[in-house]
Amino acid sequence: MKPRKLRFGVLGVGRIGKIHIENLVNRIPGAEVAALSDVAAAELEAVATRFGIERTFGDYRGLLDLPEVDAVAICSPTNLHYQMIVDAAARGKQIFCEKPIDLSIEKVQAAIEEVGRRGVQMMVGFNRRFDPNFLKVRETIAGGLVGQPHVLRITSRDPAPPPEPYIRASGGLFLDMTIHDFDMARYLMGSEVTEVYARAAVLVDPVFATAGDWDTAVITLTFENGAYAVIDNSRKAVYGYDQRVEMFGSEGMVTVTNNTPDTHILCDGVGIHTALPLNFFLERYAESYLREMRAFVDAVENRTPVPVGGGDGLKAALMALAARKSALENRPVKLAEIYQGVTPACPVS
Amino acid sequence: MKPRKLRFGVLGVGRIGKIHIENLVNRIPGAEVAALSDVAAAELEAVATRFGIERTFGDYRGLLDLPEVDAVAICSPTNLHYQMIVDAAARGKQIFCEKPIDLSIEKVQAAIEEVGRRGVQMMVGFNRRFDPNFLKVRETIAGGLVGQPHVLRITSRDPAPPPEPYIRASGGLFLDMTIHDFDMARYLMGSEVTEVYARAAVLVDPVFATAGDWDTAVITLTFENGAYAVIDNSRKAVYGYDQRVEMFGSEGMVTVTNNTPDTHILCDGVGIHTALPLNFFLERYAESYLREMRAFVDAVENRTPVPVGGGDGLKAALMALAARKSALENRPVKLAEIYQGVTPACPVS
Amino acid sequence: MKPRKLRFGVLGVGRIGKIHIENLVNRIPGAEVAALSDVAAAELEAVATRFGIERTFGDYRGLLDLPEVDAVAICSPTNLHYQMIVDAAARGKQIFCEKPIDLSIEKVQAAIEEVGRRGVQMMVGFNRRFDPNFLKVRETIAGGLVGQPHVLRITSRDPAPPPEPYIRASGGLFLDMTIHDFDMARYLMGSEVTEVYARAAVLVDPVFATAGDWDTAVITLTFENGAYAVIDNSRKAVYGYDQRVEMFGSEGMVTVTNNTPDTHILCDGVGIHTALPLNFFLERYAESYLREMRAFVDAVENRTPVPVGGGDGLKAALMALAARKSALENRPVKLAEIYQGVTPACPVS
Amino acid sequence: MKPRKLRFGVLGVGRIGKIHIENLVNRIPGAEVAALSDVAAAELEAVATRFGIERTFGDYRGLLDLPEVDAVAICSPTNLHYQMIVDAAARGKQIFCEKPIDLSIEKVQAAIEEVGRRGVQMMVGFNRRFDPNFLKVRETIAGGLVGQPHVLRITSRDPAPPPEPYIRASGGLFLDMTIHDFDMARYLMGSEVTEVYARAAVLVDPVFATAGDWDTAVITLTFENGAYAVIDNSRKAVYGYDQRVEMFGSEGMVTVTNNTPDTHILCDGVGIHTALPLNFFLERYAESYLREMRAFVDAVENRTPVPVGGGDGLKAALMALAARKSALENRPVKLAEIYQGVTPACPVS
C-alpha cells in the first residue's frame, strides 16, 4: 500500500510561501499541500489555482481546524508568527516557521514553551544550513579536516536594499539580515557565542538612518570554545548577492565562493571576465529551500528531532539583540546581558 | 479561461524517458503527460504510478491512436526511433526524438522527409545546446565578443564506460558519444563542417576493441568559414564527467569550466582541494533537459520552428560517419564522401 | 659620462639584510653596496665575499664615517634602529630602515624629528605596499573602480610560529606581525584610523602565553571616512603563508588570492588539487623587497619624498599599541588615547 | 679556496642574448661572462658596458680563440648556428645553443655528430622545459599521478605576429613557433612521435600568406605509446600570451593556467574581472631562461649529460618538417618519411 503523504497547510502565500508550496507540490514526493490561507484573497486564489490546491481560507484558523492537515508552514509576516504557532500547536499540528520567530525574546521563548507543552515539533527556517556549499563546509569542519576552529569569517551582502516599508518593519539589520549569519556562525562553529561586538554605519542609503537602522556592519563574535568569528554585512553589493564563509583552524581552512549562473570565462583585449553571482536569495538558495523542507518532512515522518529548532531561533535572536546593543553603545556585549533565562536545550549540531 | 495544456505521450520510460516525464509533469506548466508506452510492463506501471499518469500502453501504437495526445517524446532505443517517427507523423503528432535519429543516414533522411510531408515538427534531443554554460558561450560568440572564430576546442569525457551490451548497440563512439560534440561544434561555430580527420584508439578497456569500437579519440574538423575545431573524447575520466568547450577568435576567447556540486575550497598541509565535477549527464545536464523540453513545448504552442531540427540530426550523423571512416583509414574524409544528397535546409543558428 | 651610482652601507647582514644586499648588488643598476657592518664577524665576511663587497665593519659607526657612503639600509634588530638612525642622520646619510622603527612611540617620534632636523630622508620598510597584488588593489581603489570604500578585510597568517626568543623580543603580535596589516589598511583605505578593537587569544601554541603574547587575533578598525576594516591574524596556517586583502565599496569589490609556485591543477579520483601558497615572506615578497628598494633609490636620486616615511611607521605603531590595549581591556580604544602629540604630516597616499 | 667560475663567451647580444648574459652575470654564482661577440658594434659595446664585460669581438672566432672561455652561449640568428657550433666544438668549448639548431635536418645531424666527435656537450635552448608550471606537469606525470597518458593538449598562442622580415626568415610557423610545442609534447609524453597531421591556415594576417607561411594551426600527434596529442597555435591572441598544456591519463588529468602579473579580482556591476596573462615570452619565461642556464652550468661543472641535447633539437625539427609536409598535402605524415637516418640516442626523459 502506498504510504499516506504528509498534508500541509501553508499560512501565507507571498514570496517565500510560494517557494515552499512549489517545493511541497512538485519536488517532495512524501508531502502534499491540502490548504492555503492568506488575507489577500486574489493572490490566494491565484496561487491555489496555479498549484491545484482546493481549500483556501482568509482566516488561518479555518485552515487549522481541518483535521486532515498534519503540518503547517508559517510564511506570514513576522508579527503574526507567534499567534499562529500557538494556535497551530494547540491543534497538534507540526510546525515549520520562517525566521525570525518573533522580534521579542519573550515571545520567542513563549512560543518554544508552548510548542513543547503541546508535544509538537517546530522547525525554524534557517534555510542556509541546507545550502550545498555551507553544508559541505559544515561537513568538512565536522570531519576534522580543518582541525580545531580558530577564526570564522562570514561575508553576507545583499544586492540592493529592500524598500523603505520593509526596512521599517524588519526589526533592523541584525534581526532581519545578520540573523542568518548568526545562525550560520553557530552552525559552523559547533559552539555557542558568549559575546558580540558590532560596529554599524549608514554608508549605502540615508533611508536607513531615517528608519533608525544601519546598512553596513562588521561584527566580532566570541565563542565558548575560544574561537572568534567576524561577520561583515552590507545592504548593497553592486556585483550581486555575496554569500561566503571561511573557517580557519589548526589543521587547515575551508571556504566557498559564490554561485554563478554559468562558468564561462571571457578573455579579450581588456581582461578576463566571468559571470556575476546569482542575484538574490530566490535563485541562490533555491536548493536550500527544497532541502530544508525535505528535512522537515523527513523529521515529522520519522518522528526524529527537526534539524533546526526553536532554540536555534532563540539563540540567533539573542545574538541580534546583543549586536544592536553593542553597535548603539560601542562596546562588547555578553549574551548574558540580553537574556538571563534558561535557554532551551538546542545543542549545536 | 485557462489555456489547454499540450498533452504528451512518452514512448519509452527508461533513464532518459523518466527525465522528460518528470520535467513535463512538474516543471513545465504548459504541458502534461497523458500517456506512456513501454514494452517493460512492470517499469511502465511503476513510472505511471509515481507520476500519476493514467494511460499506459505496451505497444506504442495504442498511445499514438489517442486523439488527445498532441505530441510525443520518443525515448526508446535508437533502433525503434525511425518507425515511431513515421507512425507518429502519420497520426499528426508533434515529435520530440532523442538523438541519434537513426544509425543509418538513409533512414534519418527518410524520417526527415516523412515528417515534412506530414506537416509536423520534429525536434532532436541535442540537449547540450540548452545548457547554461554552452548557451552563454554561443551568445558570447554570436554577440561578436570573440570576433571571427579561428579555433574551437571541445573536451568531452565520460566518467566511466557503459556496459558492454550498450557499447555493442551504440553505433560506436562517434555516433553515440561524439555526436553531441559534433552538434555542439556546428552550433558554436555557426558554420558547416566540410572535412573530418579522426584518430581513435582503445586505451581504456579492451572490451571496446572486441566490440569493434574505440574508447579514445581526437578529431579535427574543418569548417566552411576556414576555422578548425579539435575534439577529444574518452570513455573514462576518473575525476568525473568532463564537459568543456573553448572558442578562440580574432578578438578573444571564451571557455567554460565544469560544474561542481559545491564551490568549497579546502586548504590543508598538502594542497588546495576542490570538488570534482558533477558526475554524469543526469546531474550535469538536468537544467538543459528541462530547457530543451520547454523550447519544444513553446515551439509547438507558438507554431514556430523547433530550435533543433531533423537536419541538425542528419548533419551530426554525417560527421560521425565521416569520423569513423577517417579513423579506419587514417586520412581526412570530406562530408561529401559520405553523402551526396541534398541535405535539408537547417541553417546553423 | 656614466652617472655615479648611489652608494649604500648596509647595517646588519641577517636574513633581511641579505635580501637588500642582493637586490642592491644585482638588480638595481643605479645602486651599489660600498660597505657592510655587523657584530657577527664570520657571517659578515661570508656575505662580503659572496657579494664582492670590500669594506666591512664590526661597529656600524665606522661604516657611517665613510664619506663615500650616501645611504644606509638599517637591517639590524629593532632595539638598535633608533641609535643607528640618529647617528646616520647626524652624518647626513639617507636612511632606509626596516620596520618597526622602534617599540617605543617616543623613540619613533624622536627619530622622525632627528631625521627632519638633519634634512635627510627616512623610508620605512613596509615592503608589502610594493607587492604587485596589493599595488594593483591600491590602484584599483584609487582609480575609483570600487567607489567609496565601505569595508576592508585583511587576512594575514604566517605558516609557522617564530622561535621563542624571537617571540619574546618581538614586541608582541600586534607590533611584530599585525603592524604590516595596519600599514596596509591605511594604505588601501586612504584614510586614517581613529579607533581599534582587538580580540586576541592563544590557540596555536602555549609558548605565546608564557611570553605574554597571543598567536591569534581579530581586529576591527574604524576610519575617519566612516569605513571599517577587519583584520584576522594567526601565527600558524598549515597550508602556508596566507596574505589576502579585500576592499568592498559602493561600486564594487577588489580582492587578491595568494601567490603560488605554479599554476598546476591536478584532477584525480578524489578531487581537484592545486599548489599551496608560496611558503613565507622571502619568496612571497621577493618582488616587493626589490621594488621598495628601487623606490628608495629613485626618491634619493630624484630628491623626491620617499613613498613610505617615518610618519607611516609612527601611525602603524600607534595602531599596534592601541590594539594591544584593546585586547587587554576588551574594549574599543581610540588612537588619541595612545598618543596626544602632533603626529608628523604623512598624508595617506 | 673559492672554486673557479665557469667562463662564458656569448655569441650574439640581441634580445635572447641579453637574457642569458644577465642571468649568467647576476643570478648564477657559478658562472661569469668573459667575452661577447656580435657584428653590431654599437650594441655590442652597450651591452658590454652595461654588464661590465671587458672582452668584445666583432668576429666570434676571436672569442673562440680565448683559452679562458670554457663555454659558449650561441644566441645568433639561426643561419649562423651551425658554423658556430662546429667552430666552438673544434676549440673544445662546451656549447649552449638556442633553438632551432638549424632549419636543415642534415646540418642539425652534422652539428650533433661534430659535437660528439669533439667530446663536448651541446644543450639546446628548449627553455620551456624549465618553466615551473610545465616542470610541475612533467613531475606529476612522471610520478604516475595521471596514470598512463592518453591525450595531451597544448595551446600555444602568441600575443601578436612578428614583423614581416622575421616571418620570412623564421622557417615558418612549425619550425619557429610550434617547435617549442613539439619539444614540450615529447617531454611531457615521455614517448616518441611517429606521425603528424597538421591543418594550417592564414586567419590572422595576409602577410603570412605572402610569405608562404601560416598563422593558425591545429596538429595531431601520434606517439609510440599509443597516445595522442593535439596542439593548437595562433600568431595572435588579443588577450596575450597563451601557454597551456593538459595531460589526460588513465588515473587523472593535470593542467596549468597562464601566469598573470597579479592575482587581483575585481567585481563590479558588470562582471568579475581578472588580469590578462603575462604578455610575452620575456616576462612569461624569465624563470625558465634562468633555470635552463643553471642546468647547463651544473651539467658542465658536474660532467653530467645536459638535460636537453642535440637529439632533442633534431627530433623537434623532424616533427616541424613533417607538420609542414602534412599541412601542404593534407594527410598524416610519418616521421620516417622525413628522415630515415639513425637519430642519435636521446631518450625522452
PDB file of C-alpha atoms in Angstrom, chain B residues 3 32 42 112 192 194 203 311 316:
ATOM      1  CA  PRO B   3      -5.335  27.610 -21.833  1.00  0.00           C
ATOM      2  CA  GLU B  32       1.112  17.425 -19.223  1.00  0.00           C
ATOM      3  CA  ALA B  42       6.487  -3.505 -14.595  1.00  0.00           C
ATOM      4  CA  ILE B 112      13.002  13.918 -42.050  1.00  0.00           C
ATOM      5  CA  GLU B 192      29.140  23.859 -41.576  1.00  0.00           C
ATOM      6  CA  THR B 194      33.409  20.163 -44.685  1.00  0.00           C
ATOM      7  CA  LEU B 203      43.307   2.847 -24.271  1.00  0.00           C
ATOM      8  CA  GLY B 311      18.568  18.434 -40.403  1.00  0.00           C
ATOM      9  CA  ALA B 316      25.766  15.360 -36.815  1.00  0.00           C
TER      10      ALA B 316
END
